[in-house]
Coordinates of C-alpha atoms and ligand atoms in Angstrom, one line a residue:
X1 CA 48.8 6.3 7.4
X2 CA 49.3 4.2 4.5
X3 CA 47.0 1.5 3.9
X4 CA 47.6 -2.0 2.4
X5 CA 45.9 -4.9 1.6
X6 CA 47.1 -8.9 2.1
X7 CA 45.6 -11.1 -1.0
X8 CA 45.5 -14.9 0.7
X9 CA 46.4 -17.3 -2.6
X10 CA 47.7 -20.3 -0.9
X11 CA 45.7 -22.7 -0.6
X12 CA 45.2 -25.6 -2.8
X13 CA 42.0 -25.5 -4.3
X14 CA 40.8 -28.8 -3.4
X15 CA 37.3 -29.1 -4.9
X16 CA 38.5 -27.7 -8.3
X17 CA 39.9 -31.0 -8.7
X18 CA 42.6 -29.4 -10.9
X19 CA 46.5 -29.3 -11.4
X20 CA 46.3 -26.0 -11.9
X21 CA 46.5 -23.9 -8.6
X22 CA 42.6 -22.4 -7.9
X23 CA 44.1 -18.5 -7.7
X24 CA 45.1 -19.2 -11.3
X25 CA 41.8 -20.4 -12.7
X26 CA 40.3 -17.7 -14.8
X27 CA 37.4 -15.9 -15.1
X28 CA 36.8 -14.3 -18.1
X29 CA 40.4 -14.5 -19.5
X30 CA 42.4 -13.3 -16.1
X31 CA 43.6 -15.2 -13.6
X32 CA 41.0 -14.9 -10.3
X33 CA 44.3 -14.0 -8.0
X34 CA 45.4 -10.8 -10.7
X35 CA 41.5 -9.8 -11.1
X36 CA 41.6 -9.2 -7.1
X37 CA 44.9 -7.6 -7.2
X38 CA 44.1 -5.3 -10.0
X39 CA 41.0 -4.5 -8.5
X40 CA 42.7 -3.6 -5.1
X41 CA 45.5 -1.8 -7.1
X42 CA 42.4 0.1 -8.8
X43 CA 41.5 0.8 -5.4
X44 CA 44.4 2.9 -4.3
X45 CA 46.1 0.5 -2.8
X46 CA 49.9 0.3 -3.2
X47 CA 51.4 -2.0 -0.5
X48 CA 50.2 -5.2 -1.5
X49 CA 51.3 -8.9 0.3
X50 CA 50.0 -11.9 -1.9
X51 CA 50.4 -14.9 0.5
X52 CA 51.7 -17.7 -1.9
X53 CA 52.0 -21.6 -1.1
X54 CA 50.5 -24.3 -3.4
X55 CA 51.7 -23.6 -7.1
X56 CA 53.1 -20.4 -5.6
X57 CA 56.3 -19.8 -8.4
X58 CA 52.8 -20.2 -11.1
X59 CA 51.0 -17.8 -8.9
X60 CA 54.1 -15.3 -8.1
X61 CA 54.6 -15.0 -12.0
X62 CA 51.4 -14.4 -12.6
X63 CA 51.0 -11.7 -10.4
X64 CA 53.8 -9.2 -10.9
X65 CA 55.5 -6.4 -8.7
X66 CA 53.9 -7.1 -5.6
X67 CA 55.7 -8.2 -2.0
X68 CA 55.3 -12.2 -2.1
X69 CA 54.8 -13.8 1.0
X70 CA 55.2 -17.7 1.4
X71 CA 53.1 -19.5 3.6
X72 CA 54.8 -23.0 3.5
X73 CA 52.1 -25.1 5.2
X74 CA 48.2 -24.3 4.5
X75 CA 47.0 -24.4 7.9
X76 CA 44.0 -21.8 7.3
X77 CA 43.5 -18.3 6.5
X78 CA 44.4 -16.8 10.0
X79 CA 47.7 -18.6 9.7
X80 CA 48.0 -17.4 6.0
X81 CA 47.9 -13.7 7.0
X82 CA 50.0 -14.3 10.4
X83 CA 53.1 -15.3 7.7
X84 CA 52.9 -11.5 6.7
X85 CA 53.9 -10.7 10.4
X86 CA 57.6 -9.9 10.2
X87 CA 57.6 -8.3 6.5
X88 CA 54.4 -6.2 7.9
X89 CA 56.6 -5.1 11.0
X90 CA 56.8 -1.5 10.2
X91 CA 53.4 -0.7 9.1
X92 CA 50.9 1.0 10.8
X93 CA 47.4 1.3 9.5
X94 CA 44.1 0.3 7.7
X95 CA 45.1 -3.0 5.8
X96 CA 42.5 -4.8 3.5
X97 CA 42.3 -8.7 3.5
X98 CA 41.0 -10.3 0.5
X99 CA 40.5 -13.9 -0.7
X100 CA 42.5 -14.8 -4.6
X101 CA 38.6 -16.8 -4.7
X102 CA 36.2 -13.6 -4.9
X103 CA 36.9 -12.4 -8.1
X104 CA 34.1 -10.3 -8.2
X105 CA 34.9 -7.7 -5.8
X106 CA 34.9 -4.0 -7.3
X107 CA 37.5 -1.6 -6.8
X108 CA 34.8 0.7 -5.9
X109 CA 33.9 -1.8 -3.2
X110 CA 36.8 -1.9 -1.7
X111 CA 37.1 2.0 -1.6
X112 CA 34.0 2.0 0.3
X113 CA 34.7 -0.4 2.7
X114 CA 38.2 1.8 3.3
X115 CA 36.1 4.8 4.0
X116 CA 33.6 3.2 5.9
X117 CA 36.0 1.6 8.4
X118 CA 37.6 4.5 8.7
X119 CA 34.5 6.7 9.8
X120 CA 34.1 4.2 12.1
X121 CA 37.4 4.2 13.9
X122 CA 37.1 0.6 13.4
X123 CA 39.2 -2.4 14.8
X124 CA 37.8 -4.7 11.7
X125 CA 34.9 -4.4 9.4
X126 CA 34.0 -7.4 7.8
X127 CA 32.3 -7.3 4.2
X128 CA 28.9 -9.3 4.8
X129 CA 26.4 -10.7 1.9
X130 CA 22.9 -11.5 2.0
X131 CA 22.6 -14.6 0.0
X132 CA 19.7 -16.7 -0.8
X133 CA 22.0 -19.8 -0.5
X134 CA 24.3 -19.6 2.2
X135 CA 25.5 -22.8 2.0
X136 CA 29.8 -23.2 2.3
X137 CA 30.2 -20.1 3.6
X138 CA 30.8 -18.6 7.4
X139 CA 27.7 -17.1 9.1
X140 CA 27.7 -13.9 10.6
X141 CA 26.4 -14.0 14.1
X142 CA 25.0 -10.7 15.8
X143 CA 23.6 -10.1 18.9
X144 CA 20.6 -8.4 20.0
X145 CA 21.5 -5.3 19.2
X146 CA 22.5 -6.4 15.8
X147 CA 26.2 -5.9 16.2
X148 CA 28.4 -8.7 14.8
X149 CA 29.7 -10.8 17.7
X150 CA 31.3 -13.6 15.6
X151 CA 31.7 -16.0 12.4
X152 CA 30.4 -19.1 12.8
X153 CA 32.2 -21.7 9.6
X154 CA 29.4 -24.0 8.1
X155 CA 31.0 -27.2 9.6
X156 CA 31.5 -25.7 13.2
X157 CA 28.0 -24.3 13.1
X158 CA 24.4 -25.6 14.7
X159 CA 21.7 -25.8 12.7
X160 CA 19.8 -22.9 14.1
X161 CA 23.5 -20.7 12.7
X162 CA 23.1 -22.7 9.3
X163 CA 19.6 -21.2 8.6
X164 CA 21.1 -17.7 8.9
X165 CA 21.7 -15.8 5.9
X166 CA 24.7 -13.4 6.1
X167 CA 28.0 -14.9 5.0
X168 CA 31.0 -13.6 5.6
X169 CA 32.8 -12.9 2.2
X170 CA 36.2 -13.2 3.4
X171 CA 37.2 -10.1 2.8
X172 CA 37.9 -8.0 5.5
X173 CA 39.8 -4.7 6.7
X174 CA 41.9 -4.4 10.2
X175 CA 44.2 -2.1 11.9
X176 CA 47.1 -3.8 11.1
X177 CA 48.5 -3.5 14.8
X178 CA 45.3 -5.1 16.4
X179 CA 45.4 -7.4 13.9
X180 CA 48.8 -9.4 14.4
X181 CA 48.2 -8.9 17.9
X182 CA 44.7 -10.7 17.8
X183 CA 45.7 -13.4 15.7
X184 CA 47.8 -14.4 18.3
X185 CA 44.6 -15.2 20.3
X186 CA 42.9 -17.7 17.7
X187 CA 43.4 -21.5 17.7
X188 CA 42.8 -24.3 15.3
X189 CA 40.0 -26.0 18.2
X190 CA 37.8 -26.4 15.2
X191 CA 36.1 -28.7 13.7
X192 CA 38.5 -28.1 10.4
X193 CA 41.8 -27.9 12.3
X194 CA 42.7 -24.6 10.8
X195 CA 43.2 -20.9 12.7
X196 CA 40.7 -19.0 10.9
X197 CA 40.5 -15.5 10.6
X198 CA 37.0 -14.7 11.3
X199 CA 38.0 -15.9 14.8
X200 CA 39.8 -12.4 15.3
X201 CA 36.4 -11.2 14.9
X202 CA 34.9 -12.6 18.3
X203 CA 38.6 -12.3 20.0
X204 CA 38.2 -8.3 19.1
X205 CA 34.4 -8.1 19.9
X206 CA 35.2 -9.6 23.7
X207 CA 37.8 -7.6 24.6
X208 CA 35.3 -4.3 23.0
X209 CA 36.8 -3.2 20.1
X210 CA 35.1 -1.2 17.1
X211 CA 34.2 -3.6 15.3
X212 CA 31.6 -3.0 11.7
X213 CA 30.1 -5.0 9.2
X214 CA 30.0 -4.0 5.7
X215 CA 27.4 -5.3 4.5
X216 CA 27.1 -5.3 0.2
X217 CA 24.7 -4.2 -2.0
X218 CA 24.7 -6.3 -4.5
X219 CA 25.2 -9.9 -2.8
X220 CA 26.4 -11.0 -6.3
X221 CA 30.4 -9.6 -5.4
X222 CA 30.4 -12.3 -2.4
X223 CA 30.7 -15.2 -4.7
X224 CA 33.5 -17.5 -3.2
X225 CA 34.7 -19.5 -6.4
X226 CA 35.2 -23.1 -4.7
X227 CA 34.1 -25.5 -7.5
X228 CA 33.9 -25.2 -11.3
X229 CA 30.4 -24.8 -10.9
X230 CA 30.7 -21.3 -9.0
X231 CA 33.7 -20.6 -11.8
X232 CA 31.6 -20.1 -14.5
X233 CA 28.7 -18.8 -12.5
X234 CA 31.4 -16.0 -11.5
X235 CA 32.1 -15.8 -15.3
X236 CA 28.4 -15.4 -16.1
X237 CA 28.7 -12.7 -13.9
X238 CA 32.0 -10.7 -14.8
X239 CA 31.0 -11.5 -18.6
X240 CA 27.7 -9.7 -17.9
X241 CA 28.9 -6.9 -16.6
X242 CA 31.8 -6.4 -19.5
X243 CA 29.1 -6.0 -21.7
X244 CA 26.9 -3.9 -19.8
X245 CA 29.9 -1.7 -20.2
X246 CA 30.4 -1.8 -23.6
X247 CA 26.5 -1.6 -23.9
X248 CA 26.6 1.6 -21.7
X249 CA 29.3 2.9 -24.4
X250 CA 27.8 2.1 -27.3
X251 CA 28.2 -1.0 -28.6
X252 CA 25.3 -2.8 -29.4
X253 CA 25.7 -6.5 -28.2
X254 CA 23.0 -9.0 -29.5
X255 CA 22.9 -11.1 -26.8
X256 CA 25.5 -10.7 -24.0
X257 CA 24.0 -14.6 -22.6
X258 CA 25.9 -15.5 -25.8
X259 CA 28.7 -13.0 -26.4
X260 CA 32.6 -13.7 -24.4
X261 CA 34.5 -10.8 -24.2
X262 CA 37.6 -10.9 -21.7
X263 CA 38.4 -8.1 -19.8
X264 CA 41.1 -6.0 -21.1
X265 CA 39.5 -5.6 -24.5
X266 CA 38.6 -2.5 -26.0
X267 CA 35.5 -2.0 -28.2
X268 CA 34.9 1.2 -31.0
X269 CA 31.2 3.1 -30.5
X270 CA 28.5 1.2 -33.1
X271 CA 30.1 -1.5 -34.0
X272 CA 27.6 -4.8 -33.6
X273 CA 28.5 -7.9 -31.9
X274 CA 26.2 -11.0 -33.1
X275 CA 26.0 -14.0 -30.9
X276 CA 28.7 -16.9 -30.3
X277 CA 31.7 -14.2 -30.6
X278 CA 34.8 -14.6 -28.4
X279 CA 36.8 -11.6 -27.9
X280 CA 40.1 -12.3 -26.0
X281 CA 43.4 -11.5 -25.0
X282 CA 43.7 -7.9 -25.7
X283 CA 41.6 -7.6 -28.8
X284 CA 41.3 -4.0 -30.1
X285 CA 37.7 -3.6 -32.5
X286 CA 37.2 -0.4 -33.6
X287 CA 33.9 1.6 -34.6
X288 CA 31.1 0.6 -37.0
X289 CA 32.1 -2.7 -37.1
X290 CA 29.9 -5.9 -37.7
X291 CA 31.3 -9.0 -35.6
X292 CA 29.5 -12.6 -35.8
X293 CA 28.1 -14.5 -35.4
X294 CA 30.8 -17.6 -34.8
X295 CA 33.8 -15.4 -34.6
X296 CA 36.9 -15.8 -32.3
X297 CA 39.2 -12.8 -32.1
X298 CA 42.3 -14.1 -29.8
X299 CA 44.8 -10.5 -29.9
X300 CA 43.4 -9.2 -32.7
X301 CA 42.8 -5.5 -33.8
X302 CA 40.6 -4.4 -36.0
X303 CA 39.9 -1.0 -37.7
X304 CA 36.9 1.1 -37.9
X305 CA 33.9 -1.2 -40.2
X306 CA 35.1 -4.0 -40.6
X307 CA 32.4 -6.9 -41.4
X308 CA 33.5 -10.4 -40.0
X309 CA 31.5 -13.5 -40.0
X310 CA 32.7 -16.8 -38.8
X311 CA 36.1 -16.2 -38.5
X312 CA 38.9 -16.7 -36.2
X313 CA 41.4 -14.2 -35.9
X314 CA 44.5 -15.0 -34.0
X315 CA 46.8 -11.6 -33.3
X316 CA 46.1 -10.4 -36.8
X317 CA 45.2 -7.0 -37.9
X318 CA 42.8 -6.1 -40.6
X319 CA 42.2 -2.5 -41.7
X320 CA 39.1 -0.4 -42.2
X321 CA 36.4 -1.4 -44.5
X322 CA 37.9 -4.9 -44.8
X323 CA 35.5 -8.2 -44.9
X324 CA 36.5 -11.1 -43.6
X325 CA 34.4 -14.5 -43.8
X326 CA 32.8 -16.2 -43.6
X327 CA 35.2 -19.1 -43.0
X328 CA 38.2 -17.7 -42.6
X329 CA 41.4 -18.2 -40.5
X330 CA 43.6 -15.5 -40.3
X331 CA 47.0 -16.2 -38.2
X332 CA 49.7 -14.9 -36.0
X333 CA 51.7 -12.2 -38.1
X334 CA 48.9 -11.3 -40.5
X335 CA 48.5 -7.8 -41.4
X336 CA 45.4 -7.0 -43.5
X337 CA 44.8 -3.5 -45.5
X338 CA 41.8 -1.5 -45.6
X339 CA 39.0 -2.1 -48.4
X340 CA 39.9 -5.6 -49.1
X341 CA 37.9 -8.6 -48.8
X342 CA 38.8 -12.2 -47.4
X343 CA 36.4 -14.7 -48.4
X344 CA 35.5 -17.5 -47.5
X345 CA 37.8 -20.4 -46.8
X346 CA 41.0 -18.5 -46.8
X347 CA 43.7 -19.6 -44.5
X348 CA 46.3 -16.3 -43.9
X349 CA 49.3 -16.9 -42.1
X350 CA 52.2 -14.3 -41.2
X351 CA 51.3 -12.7 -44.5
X352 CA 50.8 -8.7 -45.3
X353 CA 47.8 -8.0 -47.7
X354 CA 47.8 -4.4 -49.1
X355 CA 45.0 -2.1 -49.4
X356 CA 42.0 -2.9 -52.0
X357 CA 43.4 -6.7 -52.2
X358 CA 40.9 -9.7 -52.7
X359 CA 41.9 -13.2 -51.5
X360 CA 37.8 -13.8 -52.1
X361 CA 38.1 -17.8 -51.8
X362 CA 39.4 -21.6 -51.1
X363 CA 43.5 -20.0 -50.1
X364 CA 46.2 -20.3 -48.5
X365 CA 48.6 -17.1 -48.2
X366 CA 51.6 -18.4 -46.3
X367 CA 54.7 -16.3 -45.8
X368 CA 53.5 -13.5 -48.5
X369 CA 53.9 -10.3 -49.2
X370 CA 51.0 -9.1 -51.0
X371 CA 51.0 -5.6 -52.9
X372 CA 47.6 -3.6 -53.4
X373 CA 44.9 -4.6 -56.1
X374 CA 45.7 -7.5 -56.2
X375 CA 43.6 -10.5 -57.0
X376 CA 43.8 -13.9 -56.1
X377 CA 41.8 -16.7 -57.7
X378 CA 39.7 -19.6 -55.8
X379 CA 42.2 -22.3 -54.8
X380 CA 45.6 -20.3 -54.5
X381 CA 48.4 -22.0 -52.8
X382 CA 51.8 -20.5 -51.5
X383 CA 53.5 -23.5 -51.5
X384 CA 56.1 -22.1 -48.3
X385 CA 56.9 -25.1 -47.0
X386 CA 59.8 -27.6 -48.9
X387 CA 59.5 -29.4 -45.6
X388 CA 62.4 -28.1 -43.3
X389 CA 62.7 -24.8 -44.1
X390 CA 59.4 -21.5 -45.0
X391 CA 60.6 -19.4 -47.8
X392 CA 58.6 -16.0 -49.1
X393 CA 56.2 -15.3 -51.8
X394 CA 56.1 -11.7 -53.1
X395 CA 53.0 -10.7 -55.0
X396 CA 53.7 -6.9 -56.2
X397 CA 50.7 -4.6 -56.8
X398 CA 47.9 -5.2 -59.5
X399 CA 48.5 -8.8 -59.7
X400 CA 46.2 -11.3 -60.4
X401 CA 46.3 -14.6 -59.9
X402 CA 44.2 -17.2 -61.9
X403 CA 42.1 -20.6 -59.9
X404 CA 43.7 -23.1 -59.2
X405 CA 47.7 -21.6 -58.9
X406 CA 50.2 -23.1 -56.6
X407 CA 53.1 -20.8 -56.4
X408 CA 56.3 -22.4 -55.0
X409 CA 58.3 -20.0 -52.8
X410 CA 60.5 -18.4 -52.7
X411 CA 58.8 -16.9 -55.5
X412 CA 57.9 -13.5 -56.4
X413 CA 55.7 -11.9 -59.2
X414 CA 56.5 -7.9 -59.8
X415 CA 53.8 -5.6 -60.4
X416 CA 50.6 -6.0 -63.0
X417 CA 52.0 -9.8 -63.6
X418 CA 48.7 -12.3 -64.7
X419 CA 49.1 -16.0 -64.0
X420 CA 46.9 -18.1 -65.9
X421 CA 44.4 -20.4 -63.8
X422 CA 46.1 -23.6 -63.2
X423 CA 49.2 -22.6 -63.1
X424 CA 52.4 -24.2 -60.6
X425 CA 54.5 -21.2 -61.0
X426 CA 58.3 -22.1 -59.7
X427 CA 60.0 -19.0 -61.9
X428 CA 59.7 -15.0 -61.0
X429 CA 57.4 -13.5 -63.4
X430 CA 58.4 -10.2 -64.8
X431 CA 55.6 -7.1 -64.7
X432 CA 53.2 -7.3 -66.4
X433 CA 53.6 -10.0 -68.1
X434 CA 51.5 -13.4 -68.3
X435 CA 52.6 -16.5 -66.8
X436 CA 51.3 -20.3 -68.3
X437 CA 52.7 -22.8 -66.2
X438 CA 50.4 -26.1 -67.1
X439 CA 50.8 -28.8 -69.6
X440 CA 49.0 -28.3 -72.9
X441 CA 45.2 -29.4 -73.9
X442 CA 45.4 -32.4 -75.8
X443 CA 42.3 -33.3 -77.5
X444 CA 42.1 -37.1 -78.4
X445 CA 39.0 -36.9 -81.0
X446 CA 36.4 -39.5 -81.0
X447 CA 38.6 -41.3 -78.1
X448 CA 35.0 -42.2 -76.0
X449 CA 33.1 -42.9 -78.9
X450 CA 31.3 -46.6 -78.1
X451 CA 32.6 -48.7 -80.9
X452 CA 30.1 -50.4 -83.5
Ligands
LIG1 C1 36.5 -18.6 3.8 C2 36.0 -18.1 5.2 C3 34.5 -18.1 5.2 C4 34.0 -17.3 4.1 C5 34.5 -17.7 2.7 C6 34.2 -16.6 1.7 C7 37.7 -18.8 6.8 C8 38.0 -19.8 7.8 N1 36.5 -19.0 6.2 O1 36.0 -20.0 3.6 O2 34.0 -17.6 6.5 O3 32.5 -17.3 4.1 O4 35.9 -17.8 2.8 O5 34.5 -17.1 0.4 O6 38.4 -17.9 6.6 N2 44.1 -19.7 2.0 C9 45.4 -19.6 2.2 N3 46.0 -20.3 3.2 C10 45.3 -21.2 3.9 C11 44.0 -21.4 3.7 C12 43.3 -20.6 2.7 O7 46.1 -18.7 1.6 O8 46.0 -21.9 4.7 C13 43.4 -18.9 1.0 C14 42.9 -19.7 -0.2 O9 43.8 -19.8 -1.2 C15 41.7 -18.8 -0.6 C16 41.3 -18.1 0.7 O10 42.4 -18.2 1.6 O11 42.0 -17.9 -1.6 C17 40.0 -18.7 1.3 O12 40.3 -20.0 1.6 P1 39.2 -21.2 1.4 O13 39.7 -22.5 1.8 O14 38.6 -21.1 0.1 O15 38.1 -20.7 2.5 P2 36.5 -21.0 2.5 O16 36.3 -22.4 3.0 O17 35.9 -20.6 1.2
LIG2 CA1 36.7 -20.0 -0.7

């Protein structure tokens, strides 16, 4: 029996008061709907139905190669998984239900749950949490014998059912052919005006089949993201436990209350992360490296110890041994060697810098190739930009460039050339040879003297 799982991502998302649909709202840098899917995929789990409606192209795109399944009209979560009906004809077995809100399911979890229905010869397991604050979410009702009878929503239940502290998580798992065969059963004679799923619960439990709780561990998985507030308290949580992992690897991580790293990045053994660093969207950091305070690395990869301080680094590369900061913005299409040093105040921009290079302060290096040994003085300009079109400045090895040089691409200076400080260079310079490109010293004697 194969299992698989229906992810419910349709609904709007009211109380994030957002245009963007809830599923899609991330938590720490991946979309809430492709964190659950992941983790479900993680799980085992190949047969995957993501129930789409509001913003559902946005949500469809960003959840690739699974079976889409469109439920027009949001008229509650038992409805939602009673659209997978005819495309789930044919399949026969365990099949997990999870919410795109609880993005902090683990895979592990959900292998659990699997195995633990299963033992059971379960009709439905529901996943239960413990929670100090209950409030928003359905209550789990057992009887005396502490067997779950039914989910009672907050707004259909009494007061005495509010006070009870087991929530339902929404995730659940069902033998697929009692499933669309109970949800039949359930009606929207509530106070919401929805069919809600739990309702199979109690349909299931009258007519006495299996049916288990699940109860979690750690209560801290349940969290339902409704609002923004329980967004970042989900991020808090996820961000926490991405550094815990790169702790338990052996990265030390100043403070991990202060420290953003998203999920798919990858972190070398002894590097240090200070506080206030973002690490995002793939970034690569290899070992021994120092990183932060104030740094943002968005794509970026960087070899084994490099030292960066206040920096931004968008999709940039900078080899071993390099420094970089503080102060320093290094941009798409920047490749930086090892042993070279980017000071402070340098702007880099689609730009290669060979190995041993110093760009140490107040630059811009737009468009360049830059050759090894090479040094470039406080204030250097490429000037790339005649304003429609970005031309190419070539600085061959063992150059060095004086303060205060603006050199108008396209442009290129072969190997060992010396430009003098102040310098607007608009002609090639041949190697090794010294360019002056300023207007001469005139020295008007006596010119401030006061007269009399
Ligand atoms: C739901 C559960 C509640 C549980 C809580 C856990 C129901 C009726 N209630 O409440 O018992 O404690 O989750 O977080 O199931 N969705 C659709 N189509 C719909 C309605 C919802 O796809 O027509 C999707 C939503 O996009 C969301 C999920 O189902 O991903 C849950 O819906 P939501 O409205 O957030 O339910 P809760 O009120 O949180
Ligand atoms: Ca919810």
């Amino acid at each position: 029996m194969v299992t698989s799982a229906i992810v419910l991502a349709a609904g709007q998302g009211q109380r994030m008061k957002s245009e963007l649909p809830k599923p899609l709202h991330q938590v720490c840098g991946i979309p809430m709907v492709k964190l659950v899917v992941d983790n479900i995929r993680a799980a085992g789990i190949e047969q995957i139905y993501l129930v789409i409606g509001h913003g559902g192209e946005q949500v469809r795109e960003a959840v690739p190669g699974v079976n889409y399944v469109v439920q027009a009209e949001q008229l509650g979560t038992g409805h939602a998984v009673d659209q997978c009906r005819e495309m789930m004809a044919d399949v026969n077995g365990p099949v997990l239900v999870a919410c795109a809100d609880t993005p902090l399911f683990r895979a592990e979890t959900f292998k659990d749950l699997l195995a633990a229905h299963k033992d059971q010869k379960a009709a439905a397991t529901v996943v239960t949490a413990k929670v100090e604050d209950p409030t928003g979410y359905g209550r789990v009702i057992r009887n005396a014998a502490g067997y779950v009878e039914q989910i009672v929503e907050e707004k259909d239940a009494s007061p005495a059912q509010k006070q009870i502290k087991e929530i339902n998580t929404g995730t659940f798992c069902f033998d697929s052919k009692l499933l669309f065969q109970y949800l039949t059963e359930i009606t929207p004679d509530n106070a919401q005006g929805e069919y809600y799923l739990p309702d199979v619960i109690a349909a299931l439990v009258r007519d006495g089949q299996t049916v288990g709780a699940y109860c979690l561990l750690n209560a801290e998985e349940a969290m339902g993201v409704n609002d923004r507030i329980r967004l970042f308290q989900a991020d808090q949580v996820l961000r926490r436990r991405i550094c815990h992992e790169h702790m338990l690897s052996g990265v030390t991580i100043i403070n991990p209350d202060q420290t953003y790293i998203d999920l798919d990045c990858e972190i070398g053994r002894d590097t240090i992360i200070y506080p206030n660093t973002y690490i995002q969207k793939g970034s690569r950091i290899g070992e021994n490296c120092l990183v932060g305070p104030n740094v943002r690395l968005d794509g970026a990869v960087l070899a084994d110890h490099v030292t960066i301080e206040q920096a931004v680094v968008l999709e940039g590369k900078i080899g071993s041994h390099t420094t970089v900061g503080p102060f320093a913005y290094i941009r798409p299409g920047t490749v930086i060697g090892s042993h070279c040093r980017i000071g402070d105040f340098v702007e880099i921009k689609n730009s290669q810098v060979a190995d041993q290079s110093k760009v140490p302060h107040l630059t811009y290096v737009g468009d360049a190739i830059v050759g090894s040994h090479v040094n470039i003085g406080c204030g250097t300009i490429t000037c790339n930009y005649d304003g429609k079109h970005k031309h190419q400045t070539i600085i061959e090895d063992n150059c060095f460039i004086g303060s205060n040089v603006n050199l108008v691409a396209p442009v290129k200076l072969n190997k060992g050339a010396y430009v003098a400080a102040g310098s607007t260079v608009t002609k090639d310079v041949p190697e090794y040879s010294l360019a002056i490109a300023r207007a001469r010293q005139v020295n008007k004697e006596g010119w401030n003297k006061l007269e009399g």
